[in-house]
CSV table of C-alpha atoms in Angstrom, one decimal:
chain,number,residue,atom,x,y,z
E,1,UNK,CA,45.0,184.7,160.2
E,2,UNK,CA,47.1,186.1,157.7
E,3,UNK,CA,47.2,186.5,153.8
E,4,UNK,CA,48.9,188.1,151.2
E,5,UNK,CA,47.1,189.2,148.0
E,6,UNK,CA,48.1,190.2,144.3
E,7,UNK,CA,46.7,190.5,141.1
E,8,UNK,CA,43.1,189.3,142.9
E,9,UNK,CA,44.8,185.9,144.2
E,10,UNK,CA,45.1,184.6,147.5
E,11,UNK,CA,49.3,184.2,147.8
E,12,UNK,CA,49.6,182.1,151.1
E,13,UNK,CA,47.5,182.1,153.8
E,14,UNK,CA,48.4,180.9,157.8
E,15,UNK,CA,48.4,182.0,161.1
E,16,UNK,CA,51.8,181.4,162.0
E,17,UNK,CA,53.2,184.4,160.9
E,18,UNK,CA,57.3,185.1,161.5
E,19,UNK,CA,57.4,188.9,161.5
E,20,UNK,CA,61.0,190.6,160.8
E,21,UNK,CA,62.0,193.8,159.7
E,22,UNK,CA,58.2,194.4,159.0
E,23,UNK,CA,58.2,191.5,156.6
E,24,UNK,CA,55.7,188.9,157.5
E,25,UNK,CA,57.1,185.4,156.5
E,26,UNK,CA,54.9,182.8,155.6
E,27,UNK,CA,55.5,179.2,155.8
E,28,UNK,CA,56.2,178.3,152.5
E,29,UNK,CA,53.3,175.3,152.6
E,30,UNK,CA,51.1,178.1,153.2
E,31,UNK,CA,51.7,179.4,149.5
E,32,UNK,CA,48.9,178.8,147.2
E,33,UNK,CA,50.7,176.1,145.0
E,34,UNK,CA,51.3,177.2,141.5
E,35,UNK,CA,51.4,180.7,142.0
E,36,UNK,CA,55.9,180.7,142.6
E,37,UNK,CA,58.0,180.5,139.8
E,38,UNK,CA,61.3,180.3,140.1
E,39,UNK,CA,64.3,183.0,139.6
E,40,UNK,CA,67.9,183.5,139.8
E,41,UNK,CA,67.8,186.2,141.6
E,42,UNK,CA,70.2,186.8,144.9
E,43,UNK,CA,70.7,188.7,147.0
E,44,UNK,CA,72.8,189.6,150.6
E,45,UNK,CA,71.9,190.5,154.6
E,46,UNK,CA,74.8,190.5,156.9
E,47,UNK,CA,73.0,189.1,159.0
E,48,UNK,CA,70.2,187.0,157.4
E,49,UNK,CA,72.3,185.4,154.8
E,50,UNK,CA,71.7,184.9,151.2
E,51,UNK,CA,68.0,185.4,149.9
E,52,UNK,CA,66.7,183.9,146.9
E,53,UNK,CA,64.1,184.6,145.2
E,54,UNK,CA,60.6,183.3,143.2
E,55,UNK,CA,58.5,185.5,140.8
E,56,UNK,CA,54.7,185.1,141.2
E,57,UNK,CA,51.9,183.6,138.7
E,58,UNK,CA,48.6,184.8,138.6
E,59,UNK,CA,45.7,185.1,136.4
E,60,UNK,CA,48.0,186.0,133.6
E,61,UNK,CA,50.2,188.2,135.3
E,62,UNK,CA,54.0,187.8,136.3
E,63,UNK,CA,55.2,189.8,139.4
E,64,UNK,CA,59.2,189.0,139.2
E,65,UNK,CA,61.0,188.4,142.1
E,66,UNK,CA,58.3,189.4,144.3
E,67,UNK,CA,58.9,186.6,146.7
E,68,UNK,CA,62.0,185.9,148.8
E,69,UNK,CA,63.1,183.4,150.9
E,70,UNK,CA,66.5,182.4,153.0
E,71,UNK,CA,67.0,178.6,152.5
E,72,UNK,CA,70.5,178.5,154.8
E,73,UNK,CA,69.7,181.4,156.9
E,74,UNK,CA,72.8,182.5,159.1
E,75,UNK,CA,71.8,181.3,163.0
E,76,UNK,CA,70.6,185.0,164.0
E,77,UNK,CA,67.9,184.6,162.0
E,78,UNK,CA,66.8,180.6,162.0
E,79,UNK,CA,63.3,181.5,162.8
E,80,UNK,CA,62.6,182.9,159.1
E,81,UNK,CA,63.8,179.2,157.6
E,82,UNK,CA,61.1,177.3,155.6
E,83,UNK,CA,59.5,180.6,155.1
E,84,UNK,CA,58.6,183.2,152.4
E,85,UNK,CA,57.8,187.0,152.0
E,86,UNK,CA,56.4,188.8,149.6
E,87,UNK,CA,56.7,192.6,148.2
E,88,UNK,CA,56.0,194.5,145.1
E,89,UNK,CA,52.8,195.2,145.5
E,90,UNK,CA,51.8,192.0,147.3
E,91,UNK,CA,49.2,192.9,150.3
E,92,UNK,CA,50.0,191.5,153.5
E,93,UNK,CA,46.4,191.4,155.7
């Protein structure tokens, strides 16, 4: 089973982990509900596609744009869609 942590709050939680790049995506029904906001924040892998990204919410705290997600990603990488991943300063365990 994994989770990722911040700020003391569990982030999302499953064991069906897609691992890439040494991101671990999460499905995003795993996500603790509440916790993304959203952003307009892009950005571009030539061969995942165009990420988007959420900030995260919790106890008080904003992380911005420390979630990211590929919502059309390009056929290389179709295993990562429905799923999240989290960095700045998120703990993945």
């Amino acid at each position: 089973m994994a989770e990722a942590w911040w700020n003391d709050t569990l982030i999302a939680r499953s064991d069906d982990i897609v691992t890439v790049e040494g991101n671990a995506y999460f499905p995003l029904d795993s996500v603790t509900p509440g916790v993304l906001t959203g952003s307009a924040t892009t950005s571009i892998c030539p061969w995942k596609g165009t990420a988007h990204y959420h900030s995260l919410s919790a106890n008080g705290a904003e992380n911005r744009d420390a979630a990211w997600y590929y919502p059309d990603p390009k056929p290389a990488a179709k295993e990562i869609a429905g799923r999240v991943a989290f960095w700045r300063g998120v703990e993945v365990r």
